[in-house]
PDB file of C-alpha atoms and ligand atoms in Angstrom:
ATOM      1  CA  UNK G   1     -12.464  -3.290   6.580  1.00  0.00           C
ATOM      2  CA  UNK G   2     -10.199  -2.522   3.633  1.00  0.00           C
ATOM      3  CA  UNK G   3      -7.672  -5.112   2.495  1.00  0.00           C
ATOM      4  CA  UNK G   4      -4.010  -4.705   1.492  1.00  0.00           C
ATOM      5  CA  UNK G   5      -1.872  -7.404  -0.125  1.00  0.00           C
ATOM      6  CA  UNK G   6       1.908  -7.496   0.050  1.00  0.00           C
ATOM      7  CA  UNK G   7       3.844  -9.616  -2.442  1.00  0.00           C
ATOM      8  CA  UNK G   8       7.401  -9.579  -1.107  1.00  0.00           C
ATOM      9  CA  UNK G   9      10.234 -11.434   0.607  1.00  0.00           C
ATOM     10  CA  UNK G  10      10.362 -12.431   4.270  1.00  0.00           C
ATOM     11  CA  UNK G  11      13.006 -10.658   6.392  1.00  0.00           C
ATOM     12  CA  UNK G  12      13.978 -12.961   9.270  1.00  0.00           C
ATOM     13  CA  UNK G  13      15.006  -9.929  11.357  1.00  0.00           C
ATOM     14  CA  UNK G  14      11.502  -8.441  11.041  1.00  0.00           C
ATOM     15  CA  UNK G  15      12.427  -4.898  10.011  1.00  0.00           C
ATOM     16  CA  UNK G  16      11.881  -4.982   6.244  1.00  0.00           C
ATOM     17  CA  UNK G  17      10.026  -7.093   3.674  1.00  0.00           C
ATOM     18  CA  UNK G  18       6.775  -8.908   4.450  1.00  0.00           C
ATOM     19  CA  UNK G  19       7.127  -8.309   8.187  1.00  0.00           C
ATOM     20  CA  UNK G  20       7.457  -4.514   7.820  1.00  0.00           C
ATOM     21  CA  UNK G  21       4.588  -4.502   5.319  1.00  0.00           C
ATOM     22  CA  UNK G  22       2.163  -6.416   7.556  1.00  0.00           C
ATOM     23  CA  UNK G  23       2.979  -4.231  10.565  1.00  0.00           C
ATOM     24  CA  UNK G  24       2.614  -1.082   8.485  1.00  0.00           C
ATOM     25  CA  UNK G  25      -0.701  -2.065   6.911  1.00  0.00           C
ATOM     26  CA  UNK G  26      -2.096  -3.228  10.250  1.00  0.00           C
ATOM     27  CA  UNK G  27      -1.065  -0.027  12.024  1.00  0.00           C
ATOM     28  CA  UNK G  28      -2.599   1.998   9.210  1.00  0.00           C
ATOM     29  CA  UNK G  29      -5.961   0.321   9.762  1.00  0.00           C
ATOM     30  CA  UNK G  30      -5.932  -2.117   6.860  1.00  0.00           C
ATOM     31  CA  UNK G  31      -6.206  -5.925   6.989  1.00  0.00           C
ATOM     32  CA  UNK G  32      -2.998  -7.406   5.511  1.00  0.00           C
ATOM     33  CA  UNK G  33      -2.628 -10.457   3.270  1.00  0.00           C
ATOM     34  CA  UNK G  34       0.723 -11.763   2.004  1.00  0.00           C
ATOM     35  CA  UNK G  35       2.222 -13.759  -0.850  1.00  0.00           C
ATOM     36  CA  UNK G  36       5.830 -14.654  -0.062  1.00  0.00           C
ATOM     37  CA  UNK G  37       8.315 -14.569  -2.955  1.00  0.00           C
ATOM     38  CA  UNK G  38      11.385 -15.625  -0.950  1.00  0.00           C
ATOM     39  CA  UNK G  39      12.675 -16.401   2.510  1.00  0.00           C
ATOM     40  CA  UNK G  40      15.779 -14.438   3.443  1.00  0.00           C
ATOM     41  CA  UNK G  41      18.138 -15.268   6.289  1.00  0.00           C
ATOM     42  CA  UNK G  42      19.123 -11.723   7.218  1.00  0.00           C
ATOM     43  CA  UNK G  43      19.657  -9.399  10.118  1.00  0.00           C
ATOM     44  CA  UNK G  44      20.607  -5.758  10.584  1.00  0.00           C
ATOM     45  CA  UNK G  45      24.160  -6.447   9.363  1.00  0.00           C
ATOM     46  CA  UNK G  46      23.384  -8.241   6.102  1.00  0.00           C
ATOM     47  CA  UNK G  47      21.780 -11.078   4.150  1.00  0.00           C
ATOM     48  CA  UNK G  48      23.286 -14.547   4.658  1.00  0.00           C
ATOM     49  CA  UNK G  49      21.145 -16.503   2.195  1.00  0.00           C
ATOM     50  CA  UNK G  50      17.957 -16.425   0.129  1.00  0.00           C
ATOM     51  CA  UNK G  51      15.511 -19.240  -0.660  1.00  0.00           C
ATOM     52  CA  UNK G  52      13.177 -18.301  -3.517  1.00  0.00           C
ATOM     53  CA  UNK G  53       9.605 -19.538  -3.606  1.00  0.00           C
ATOM     54  CA  UNK G  54       8.887 -21.769  -6.616  1.00  0.00           C
ATOM     55  CA  UNK G  55       6.826 -20.112  -9.373  1.00  0.00           C
ATOM     56  CA  UNK G  56       4.018 -22.670  -8.831  1.00  0.00           C
ATOM     57  CA  UNK G  57       3.897 -21.978  -5.091  1.00  0.00           C
ATOM     58  CA  UNK G  58       3.720 -18.231  -5.673  1.00  0.00           C
ATOM     59  CA  UNK G  59       0.928 -18.815  -8.197  1.00  0.00           C
ATOM     60  CA  UNK G  60      -0.974 -20.900  -5.626  1.00  0.00           C
ATOM     61  CA  UNK G  61      -0.657 -18.199  -2.956  1.00  0.00           C
ATOM     62  CA  UNK G  62      -1.985 -15.554  -5.353  1.00  0.00           C
ATOM     63  CA  UNK G  63      -4.909 -17.737  -6.473  1.00  0.00           C
ATOM     64  CA  UNK G  64      -5.932 -18.460  -2.868  1.00  0.00           C
ATOM     65  CA  UNK G  65      -5.728 -14.751  -1.996  1.00  0.00           C
ATOM     66  CA  UNK G  66      -7.519 -13.257  -4.996  1.00  0.00           C
ATOM     67  CA  UNK G  67     -10.221 -15.939  -5.202  1.00  0.00           C
ATOM     68  CA  UNK G  68     -11.331 -15.381  -1.609  1.00  0.00           C
ATOM     69  CA  UNK G  69     -10.447 -12.047   0.059  1.00  0.00           C
ATOM     70  CA  UNK G  70      -9.935  -9.671  -2.865  1.00  0.00           C
ATOM     71  CA  UNK G  71      -7.428  -6.913  -1.951  1.00  0.00           C
ATOM     72  CA  UNK G  72      -8.178  -3.193  -2.355  1.00  0.00           C
ATOM     73  CA  UNK G  73      -4.502  -2.526  -3.055  1.00  0.00           C
ATOM     74  CA  UNK G  74      -1.334  -4.488  -3.807  1.00  0.00           C
ATOM     75  CA  UNK G  75       2.210  -3.632  -2.767  1.00  0.00           C
ATOM     76  CA  UNK G  76       5.071  -5.487  -4.476  1.00  0.00           C
ATOM     77  CA  UNK G  77       8.548  -5.559  -2.932  1.00  0.00           C
ATOM     78  CA  UNK G  78      11.460  -7.985  -3.349  1.00  0.00           C
ATOM     79  CA  UNK G  79      11.006 -10.429  -6.260  1.00  0.00           C
ATOM     80  CA  UNK G  80      14.406 -11.856  -7.047  1.00  0.00           C
ATOM     81  CA  UNK G  81      14.076 -13.671 -10.380  1.00  0.00           C
ATOM     82  CA  UNK G  82      12.345 -13.375 -13.731  1.00  0.00           C
ATOM     83  CA  UNK G  83      10.133 -16.483 -13.413  1.00  0.00           C
ATOM     84  CA  UNK G  84       8.535 -15.066 -10.252  1.00  0.00           C
ATOM     85  CA  UNK G  85       8.120 -11.627 -11.838  1.00  0.00           C
ATOM     86  CA  UNK G  86       6.301 -13.248 -14.774  1.00  0.00           C
ATOM     87  CA  UNK G  87       3.945 -15.142 -12.434  1.00  0.00           C
ATOM     88  CA  UNK G  88       3.031 -11.908 -10.646  1.00  0.00           C
ATOM     89  CA  UNK G  89       2.484  -9.978 -13.890  1.00  0.00           C
ATOM     90  CA  UNK G  90       0.240 -12.718 -15.271  1.00  0.00           C
ATOM     91  CA  UNK G  91      -1.825 -13.018 -12.060  1.00  0.00           C
ATOM     92  CA  UNK G  92      -2.282  -9.263 -11.584  1.00  0.00           C
ATOM     93  CA  UNK G  93      -3.691  -9.053 -15.113  1.00  0.00           C
ATOM     94  CA  UNK G  94      -5.847 -12.192 -14.795  1.00  0.00           C
ATOM     95  CA  UNK G  95      -7.344 -11.111 -11.459  1.00  0.00           C
ATOM     96  CA  UNK G  96      -7.704  -7.449 -12.477  1.00  0.00           C
ATOM     97  CA  UNK G  97      -5.829  -6.214  -9.396  1.00  0.00           C
ATOM     98  CA  UNK G  98      -6.114  -2.514  -8.580  1.00  0.00           C
ATOM     99  CA  UNK G  99      -4.049   0.136  -6.797  1.00  0.00           C
ATOM    100  CA  UNK G 100      -0.703  -1.508  -7.565  1.00  0.00           C
ATOM    101  CA  UNK G 101       2.336   0.002  -5.811  1.00  0.00           C
ATOM    102  CA  UNK G 102       5.721  -1.391  -6.877  1.00  0.00           C
ATOM    103  CA  UNK G 103       8.829  -0.825  -4.785  1.00  0.00           C
ATOM    104  CA  UNK G 104      11.472  -2.023  -7.288  1.00  0.00           C
ATOM    105  CA  UNK G 105      13.734  -3.488  -4.585  1.00  0.00           C
ATOM    106  CA  UNK G 106      17.198  -4.192  -6.004  1.00  0.00           C
ATOM    107  CA  UNK G 107      19.763  -3.822  -3.195  1.00  0.00           C
ATOM    108  CA  UNK G 108      19.173  -3.894   0.599  1.00  0.00           C
ATOM    109  CA  UNK G 109      20.312  -1.007   2.823  1.00  0.00           C
ATOM    110  CA  UNK G 110      22.999  -3.419   4.063  1.00  0.00           C
ATOM    111  CA  UNK G 111      24.350  -3.758   0.491  1.00  0.00           C
ATOM    112  CA  UNK G 112      23.059  -7.233  -0.427  1.00  0.00           C
ATOM    113  CA  UNK G 113      21.715  -7.748  -3.953  1.00  0.00           C
ATOM    114  CA  UNK G 114      18.042  -8.764  -3.817  1.00  0.00           C
ATOM    115  CA  UNK G 115      17.288  -8.754  -7.580  1.00  0.00           C
ATOM    116  CA  UNK G 116      19.239 -10.897 -10.043  1.00  0.00           C
ATOM    117  CA  UNK G 117      20.734  -9.006 -13.026  1.00  0.00           C
ATOM    118  CA  UNK G 118      18.902 -11.302 -15.449  1.00  0.00           C
ATOM    119  CA  UNK G 119      15.576 -10.138 -13.998  1.00  0.00           C
ATOM    120  CA  UNK G 120      15.944  -6.368 -14.480  1.00  0.00           C
ATOM    121  CA  UNK G 121      14.651  -6.348 -18.062  1.00  0.00           C
ATOM    122  CA  UNK G 122      11.678  -8.590 -17.214  1.00  0.00           C
ATOM    123  CA  UNK G 123      10.839  -6.278 -14.296  1.00  0.00           C
ATOM    124  CA  UNK G 124      10.988  -3.282 -16.659  1.00  0.00           C
ATOM    125  CA  UNK G 125       9.052  -4.856 -19.529  1.00  0.00           C
ATOM    126  CA  UNK G 126       6.438  -7.020 -17.781  1.00  0.00           C
ATOM    127  CA  UNK G 127       5.772  -5.747 -14.263  1.00  0.00           C
ATOM    128  CA  UNK G 128       6.399  -1.996 -14.082  1.00  0.00           C
ATOM    129  CA  UNK G 129       3.885  -1.176 -16.856  1.00  0.00           C
ATOM    130  CA  UNK G 130       1.141  -2.640 -14.592  1.00  0.00           C
ATOM    131  CA  UNK G 131       1.892  -0.239 -11.726  1.00  0.00           C
ATOM    132  CA  UNK G 132      -0.174   2.698 -10.545  1.00  0.00           C
ATOM    133  CA  UNK G 133       2.877   3.882  -8.605  1.00  0.00           C
ATOM    134  CA  UNK G 134       6.594   2.960  -8.682  1.00  0.00           C
ATOM    135  CA  UNK G 135       8.746   4.004  -5.691  1.00  0.00           C
ATOM    136  CA  UNK G 136      12.452   3.765  -6.629  1.00  0.00           C
ATOM    137  CA  UNK G 137      15.269   5.043  -4.417  1.00  0.00           C
ATOM    138  CA  UNK G 138      18.103   6.973  -6.084  1.00  0.00           C
ATOM    139  CA  UNK G 139      20.210   3.979  -7.278  1.00  0.00           C
ATOM    140  CA  UNK G 140      17.061   2.220  -8.560  1.00  0.00           C
ATOM    141  CA  UNK G 141      15.932   5.473 -10.189  1.00  0.00           C
ATOM    142  CA  UNK G 142      19.230   5.649 -12.076  1.00  0.00           C
ATOM    143  CA  UNK G 143      18.759   2.145 -13.450  1.00  0.00           C
ATOM    144  CA  UNK G 144      15.122   2.729 -14.442  1.00  0.00           C
ATOM    145  CA  UNK G 145      15.644   6.166 -16.005  1.00  0.00           C
ATOM    146  CA  UNK G 146      19.082   5.567 -17.506  1.00  0.00           C
ATOM    147  CA  UNK G 147      20.443   8.886 -16.160  1.00  0.00           C
ATOM    148  CA  UNK G 148      22.815   9.729 -13.275  1.00  0.00           C
ATOM    149  CA  UNK G 149      21.091  11.398 -10.309  1.00  0.00           C
ATOM    150  CA  UNK G 150      23.294  13.851  -8.423  1.00  0.00           C
ATOM    151  CA  UNK G 151      20.894  16.554  -7.263  1.00  0.00           C
ATOM    152  CA  UNK G 152      17.223  17.539  -7.022  1.00  0.00           C
ATOM    153  CA  UNK G 153      17.110  18.696 -10.676  1.00  0.00           C
ATOM    154  CA  UNK G 154      18.243  15.215 -11.742  1.00  0.00           C
ATOM    155  CA  UNK G 155      15.570  13.699  -9.481  1.00  0.00           C
ATOM    156  CA  UNK G 156      12.930  15.715 -11.334  1.00  0.00           C
ATOM    157  CA  UNK G 157      14.277  14.625 -14.718  1.00  0.00           C
ATOM    158  CA  UNK G 158      14.469  10.956 -13.726  1.00  0.00           C
ATOM    159  CA  UNK G 159      11.003  10.963 -12.116  1.00  0.00           C
ATOM    160  CA  UNK G 160       9.481  12.336 -15.326  1.00  0.00           C
ATOM    161  CA  UNK G 161      11.345   9.816 -17.518  1.00  0.00           C
ATOM    162  CA  UNK G 162      10.213   6.861 -15.371  1.00  0.00           C
ATOM    163  CA  UNK G 163       6.611   8.048 -15.143  1.00  0.00           C
ATOM    164  CA  UNK G 164       6.377   8.525 -18.911  1.00  0.00           C
ATOM    165  CA  UNK G 165       8.205   5.281 -19.725  1.00  0.00           C
ATOM    166  CA  UNK G 166       5.917   3.102 -17.594  1.00  0.00           C
ATOM    167  CA  UNK G 167       2.769   5.211 -17.890  1.00  0.00           C
ATOM    168  CA  UNK G 168       2.250   5.465 -14.123  1.00  0.00           C
ATOM    169  CA  UNK G 169       3.054   7.717 -11.194  1.00  0.00           C
ATOM    170  CA  UNK G 170       6.660   7.664  -9.949  1.00  0.00           C
ATOM    171  CA  UNK G 171       7.785   8.620  -6.442  1.00  0.00           C
ATOM    172  CA  UNK G 172      11.549   9.029  -6.483  1.00  0.00           C
ATOM    173  CA  UNK G 173      12.786   8.760  -2.889  1.00  0.00           C
ATOM    174  CA  UNK G 174      15.568  10.987  -1.656  1.00  0.00           C
ATOM    175  CA  UNK G 175      16.649   8.954   1.355  1.00  0.00           C
ATOM    176  CA  UNK G 176      20.054   8.288  -0.182  1.00  0.00           C
ATOM    177  CA  UNK G 177      21.970  11.359   0.949  1.00  0.00           C
ATOM    178  CA  UNK G 178      21.058  13.774  -1.873  1.00  0.00           C
ATOM    179  CA  UNK G 179      18.988  16.171   0.139  1.00  0.00           C
ATOM    180  CA  UNK G 180      16.832  16.584   3.189  1.00  0.00           C
ATOM    181  CA  UNK G 181      14.917  13.305   2.656  1.00  0.00           C
ATOM    182  CA  UNK G 182      12.729  15.041   0.065  1.00  0.00           C
ATOM    183  CA  UNK G 183      10.810  12.732  -2.294  1.00  0.00           C
ATOM    184  CA  UNK G 184       9.585  13.738  -5.767  1.00  0.00           C
ATOM    185  CA  UNK G 185       6.285  12.558  -7.281  1.00  0.00           C
ATOM    186  CA  UNK G 186       5.679  12.793 -11.009  1.00  0.00           C
ATOM    187  CA  UNK G 187       2.078  12.001 -11.908  1.00  0.00           C
ATOM    188  CA  UNK G 188      -0.227  13.020 -14.766  1.00  0.00           C
ATOM    189  CA  UNK G 189       2.397  15.281 -16.372  1.00  0.00           C
ATOM    190  CA  UNK G 190       3.080  17.249 -13.203  1.00  0.00           C
ATOM    191  CA  UNK G 191       5.649  17.068 -10.443  1.00  0.00           C
ATOM    192  CA  UNK G 192       5.313  17.704  -6.707  1.00  0.00           C
ATOM    193  CA  UNK G 193       7.854  17.575  -3.878  1.00  0.00           C
ATOM    194  CA  UNK G 194       7.175  15.908  -0.524  1.00  0.00           C
ATOM    195  CA  UNK G 195       9.514  17.634   1.863  1.00  0.00           C
ATOM    196  CA  UNK G 196      10.977  15.664   4.744  1.00  0.00           C
ATOM    197  CA  UNK G 197      13.409  16.598   7.493  1.00  0.00           C
ATOM    198  CA  UNK G 198      16.338  14.178   7.610  1.00  0.00           C
ATOM    199  CA  UNK G 199      16.173  12.450  10.990  1.00  0.00           C
ATOM    200  CA  UNK G 200      19.523  11.614  12.577  1.00  0.00           C
ATOM    201  CA  UNK G 201      18.951   7.900  12.916  1.00  0.00           C
ATOM    202  CA  UNK G 202      21.224   5.209  11.484  1.00  0.00           C
ATOM    203  CA  UNK G 203      18.438   2.666  11.864  1.00  0.00           C
ATOM    204  CA  UNK G 204      16.793   2.905   8.445  1.00  0.00           C
ATOM    205  CA  UNK G 205      16.378  -0.826   7.699  1.00  0.00           C
ATOM    206  CA  UNK G 206      13.007  -1.178   5.979  1.00  0.00           C
ATOM    207  CA  UNK G 207      12.228   2.494   5.252  1.00  0.00           C
ATOM    208  CA  UNK G 208      11.382   1.784   1.598  1.00  0.00           C
ATOM    209  CA  UNK G 209       9.182  -1.218   2.462  1.00  0.00           C
ATOM    210  CA  UNK G 210       7.377   0.772   5.134  1.00  0.00           C
ATOM    211  CA  UNK G 211       6.747   3.790   2.920  1.00  0.00           C
ATOM    212  CA  UNK G 212       5.372   1.752  -0.004  1.00  0.00           C
ATOM    213  CA  UNK G 213       3.089  -0.384   2.152  1.00  0.00           C
ATOM    214  CA  UNK G 214       1.774   2.682   4.011  1.00  0.00           C
ATOM    215  CA  UNK G 215       0.984   4.265   0.631  1.00  0.00           C
ATOM    216  CA  UNK G 216      -0.769   1.035  -0.461  1.00  0.00           C
ATOM    217  CA  UNK G 217      -2.782   1.009   2.792  1.00  0.00           C
ATOM    218  CA  UNK G 218      -3.907   4.599   2.212  1.00  0.00           C
ATOM    219  CA  UNK G 219      -4.863   3.879  -1.417  1.00  0.00           C
ATOM    220  CA  UNK G 220      -6.866   0.856  -0.184  1.00  0.00           C
ATOM    221  CA  UNK G 221      -8.781   3.206   2.118  1.00  0.00           C
ATOM    222  CA  UNK G 222      -9.666   5.408  -0.863  1.00  0.00           C
ATOM    223  CA  UNK G 223      -7.266   8.351  -0.459  1.00  0.00           C
ATOM    224  CA  UNK G 224      -5.861   9.866  -3.646  1.00  0.00           C
ATOM    225  CA  UNK G 225      -2.195   9.455  -4.570  1.00  0.00           C
ATOM    226  CA  UNK G 226      -0.895  12.734  -3.122  1.00  0.00           C
ATOM    227  CA  UNK G 227      -2.656  12.357   0.231  1.00  0.00           C
ATOM    228  CA  UNK G 228      -1.674   8.682   0.427  1.00  0.00           C
ATOM    229  CA  UNK G 229       1.992   9.644   0.031  1.00  0.00           C
ATOM    230  CA  UNK G 230       1.791  12.591   2.428  1.00  0.00           C
ATOM    231  CA  UNK G 231       0.282  10.467   5.207  1.00  0.00           C
ATOM    232  CA  UNK G 232       2.674   7.567   4.522  1.00  0.00           C
ATOM    233  CA  UNK G 233       5.686   9.873   4.843  1.00  0.00           C
ATOM    234  CA  UNK G 234       4.354  11.156   8.166  1.00  0.00           C
ATOM    235  CA  UNK G 235       3.935   7.572   9.395  1.00  0.00           C
ATOM    236  CA  UNK G 236       7.501   6.738   8.336  1.00  0.00           C
ATOM    237  CA  UNK G 237       8.978   9.848   9.967  1.00  0.00           C
ATOM    238  CA  UNK G 238       7.224   9.041  13.237  1.00  0.00           C
ATOM    239  CA  UNK G 239       8.479   5.447  13.144  1.00  0.00           C
ATOM    240  CA  UNK G 240      12.043   6.756  12.614  1.00  0.00           C
ATOM    241  CA  UNK G 241      11.663   9.455  15.283  1.00  0.00           C
ATOM    242  CA  UNK G 242      10.881   6.785  17.880  1.00  0.00           C
ATOM    243  CA  UNK G 243      14.629   5.989  17.879  1.00  0.00           C
ATOM    244  CA  UNK G 244      14.367   2.252  18.387  1.00  0.00           C
ATOM    245  CA  UNK G 245      17.918   0.916  18.463  1.00  0.00           C
ATOM    246  CA  UNK G 246      18.208  -2.826  17.894  1.00  0.00           C
ATOM    247  CA  UNK G 247      20.960  -4.980  16.389  1.00  0.00           C
ATOM    248  CA  UNK G 248      24.559  -4.376  15.415  1.00  0.00           C
ATOM    249  CA  UNK G 249      23.934  -2.780  12.012  1.00  0.00           C
ATOM    250  CA  UNK G 250      21.280  -0.521  10.500  1.00  0.00           C
ATOM    251  CA  UNK G 251      18.348  -1.529  12.691  1.00  0.00           C
ATOM    252  CA  UNK G 252      14.572  -1.528  12.243  1.00  0.00           C
ATOM    253  CA  UNK G 253      12.177   1.293  13.109  1.00  0.00           C
ATOM    254  CA  UNK G 254       9.333   1.165  15.607  1.00  0.00           C
ATOM    255  CA  UNK G 255       6.206   0.763  13.487  1.00  0.00           C
ATOM    256  CA  UNK G 256       4.108   0.682  16.669  1.00  0.00           C
ATOM    257  CA  UNK G 257       5.116   4.191  17.843  1.00  0.00           C
ATOM    258  CA  UNK G 258       1.512   5.314  17.957  1.00  0.00           C
ATOM    259  CA  UNK G 259       0.308   2.744  20.450  1.00  0.00           C
ATOM    260  CA  UNK G 260       3.420   3.129  22.516  1.00  0.00           C
ATOM    261  CA  UNK G 261       1.902   3.509  25.964  1.00  0.00           C
ATOM    262  CA  UNK G 262      -0.357   0.487  25.805  1.00  0.00           C
ATOM    263  CA  UNK G 263       2.372  -1.397  23.907  1.00  0.00           C
ATOM    264  CA  UNK G 264       4.966  -0.509  26.539  1.00  0.00           C
ATOM    265  CA  UNK G 265       2.707  -1.926  29.276  1.00  0.00           C
ATOM    266  CA  UNK G 266       2.378  -5.173  27.338  1.00  0.00           C
ATOM    267  CA  UNK G 267       6.160  -5.362  26.927  1.00  0.00           C
ATOM    268  CA  UNK G 268       6.748  -4.846  30.643  1.00  0.00           C
ATOM    269  CA  UNK G 269       4.620  -7.832  31.706  1.00  0.00           C
TER     270      UNK G 269
HETATM  271  N1  ADP D   1      17.205   9.687   7.854  1.00  0.00           N
HETATM  272  C1  ADP D   1      15.982   9.878   7.322  1.00  0.00           C
HETATM  273  N2  ADP D   1      15.133  10.792   7.847  1.00  0.00           N
HETATM  274  C2  ADP D   1      13.899  10.986   7.342  1.00  0.00           C
HETATM  275  N3  ADP D   1      13.415  10.308   6.290  1.00  0.00           N
HETATM  276  C3  ADP D   1      14.208   9.385   5.719  1.00  0.00           C
HETATM  277  C4  ADP D   1      15.529   9.100   6.185  1.00  0.00           C
HETATM  278  N4  ADP D   1      16.075   8.124   5.397  1.00  0.00           N
HETATM  279  C5  ADP D   1      15.131   7.806   4.493  1.00  0.00           C
HETATM  280  N5  ADP D   1      14.024   8.568   4.655  1.00  0.00           N
HETATM  281  C6  ADP D   1      12.773   8.485   3.883  1.00  0.00           C
HETATM  282  O1  ADP D   1      12.428   7.119   3.851  1.00  0.00           O
HETATM  283  C7  ADP D   1      11.776   6.782   2.631  1.00  0.00           C
HETATM  284  C8  ADP D   1      12.533   5.656   1.969  1.00  0.00           C
HETATM  285  O2  ADP D   1      13.628   6.221   1.309  1.00  0.00           O
HETATM  286  P1  ADP D   1      14.978   5.541   0.879  1.00  0.00           P
HETATM  287  O3  ADP D   1      15.792   5.274   2.104  1.00  0.00           O
HETATM  288  O4  ADP D   1      15.555   6.402  -0.166  1.00  0.00           O
HETATM  289  O5  ADP D   1      14.451   4.184   0.226  1.00  0.00           O
HETATM  290  P2  ADP D   1      14.972   2.682   0.295  1.00  0.00           P
HETATM  291  O6  ADP D   1      14.691   2.169   1.670  1.00  0.00           O
HETATM  292  O7  ADP D   1      14.155   2.025  -0.769  1.00  0.00           O
HETATM  293  O8  ADP D   1      16.434   2.724  -0.028  1.00  0.00           O
HETATM  294  C9  ADP D   1      11.717   8.104   1.845  1.00  0.00           C
HETATM  295  O9  ADP D   1      10.499   8.739   2.094  1.00  0.00           O
HETATM  296  C10 ADP D   1      12.886   8.897   2.431  1.00  0.00           C
HETATM  297  O10 ADP D   1      12.745  10.284   2.222  1.00  0.00           O
HETATM  298  C1  MP5 D   2      13.029  -9.240   2.273  1.00  0.00           C
HETATM  299  C2  MP5 D   2      13.524  -7.858   2.082  1.00  0.00           C
HETATM  300  N1  MP5 D   2      12.847  -7.021   1.261  1.00  0.00           N
HETATM  301  C3  MP5 D   2      13.288  -5.752   1.081  1.00  0.00           C
HETATM  302  C4  MP5 D   2      14.417  -5.302   1.711  1.00  0.00           C
HETATM  303  C5  MP5 D   2      14.918  -3.908   1.454  1.00  0.00           C
HETATM  304  O1  MP5 D   2      14.715  -3.087   2.531  1.00  0.00           O
HETATM  305  P1  MP5 D   2      15.756  -1.942   2.870  1.00  0.00           P
HETATM  306  O2  MP5 D   2      16.248  -1.383   1.551  1.00  0.00           O
HETATM  307  O3  MP5 D   2      15.007  -0.902   3.595  1.00  0.00           O
HETATM  308  O4  MP5 D   2      16.820  -2.634   3.647  1.00  0.00           O
HETATM  309  C6  MP5 D   2      15.103  -6.191   2.562  1.00  0.00           C
HETATM  310  N2  MP5 D   2      16.222  -5.820   3.211  1.00  0.00           N
HETATM  311  N3  MP5 D   2      14.629  -7.464   2.726  1.00  0.00           N
END
């Protein structure tokens, strides 16, 4: 059994964060471990409050994980302050973690800020250089590249800048209304598009978390970067296509679309 680790925040509504990551890794055939950076009180309409883990407690979680069941890949999501970012950077280096996927979560789909302004430079200088892959959305891509992104040409420029700056692969995600949900990978001096049909579904809470943890699961299983992304995008599209409709805002997807019949029976009991 291959092992995936998610280092991220808990989403009380279950659609994003740690909860989305564990479901995604599990349903992609990988055993999931978790180190929780923060508890959020949130639902599909927004984030009410956030309780950060202490740096010492995050350190303890990472020690217990790495010293026992060593993960084959690591996905990092919401980390709201610089002290926690520094703990993660130090531990990833100390433990020689591999296959590191960083989703540089800054703002939730609902609009809530999940990364403090003071932490952006620490994220850029200490954590991103450790990544094998960074998966920014368009607004995050603008902050990391320093350029405005208005079309697919700009996505290509920004993806190249980010990849070269942090010496890793960069998957710039096009979910934010620029195009047909096409994502752009820049890796080893070359770019490739992952085409996606935009699905008419307002329930996109947790798409970024789901994509990055599916990629991490595939890397854990030994797939290369391009195939890991291709399969992860398929998984995400299928979860969106299931048209689950929960909550008053932008709701979660159905990660368990693939086991629907047996799952449905369980739900009916
Ligand atoms: N309506 C949609 N239909 C199909 N794919 C989508 C849709 N919205 C987002 N995606 C895909 O979901 C993934 C996450 O993208 P995005 O929403 O940009 O990230 P984030 O959740 O970090 O803001 C990307 O692969 C993107 O192309
Ligand atoms: C704990 C946590 N982590 C990440 C996200 C971002 O997810 P999304 O941008 O898809 O809302 C979130 N809403 N909550």
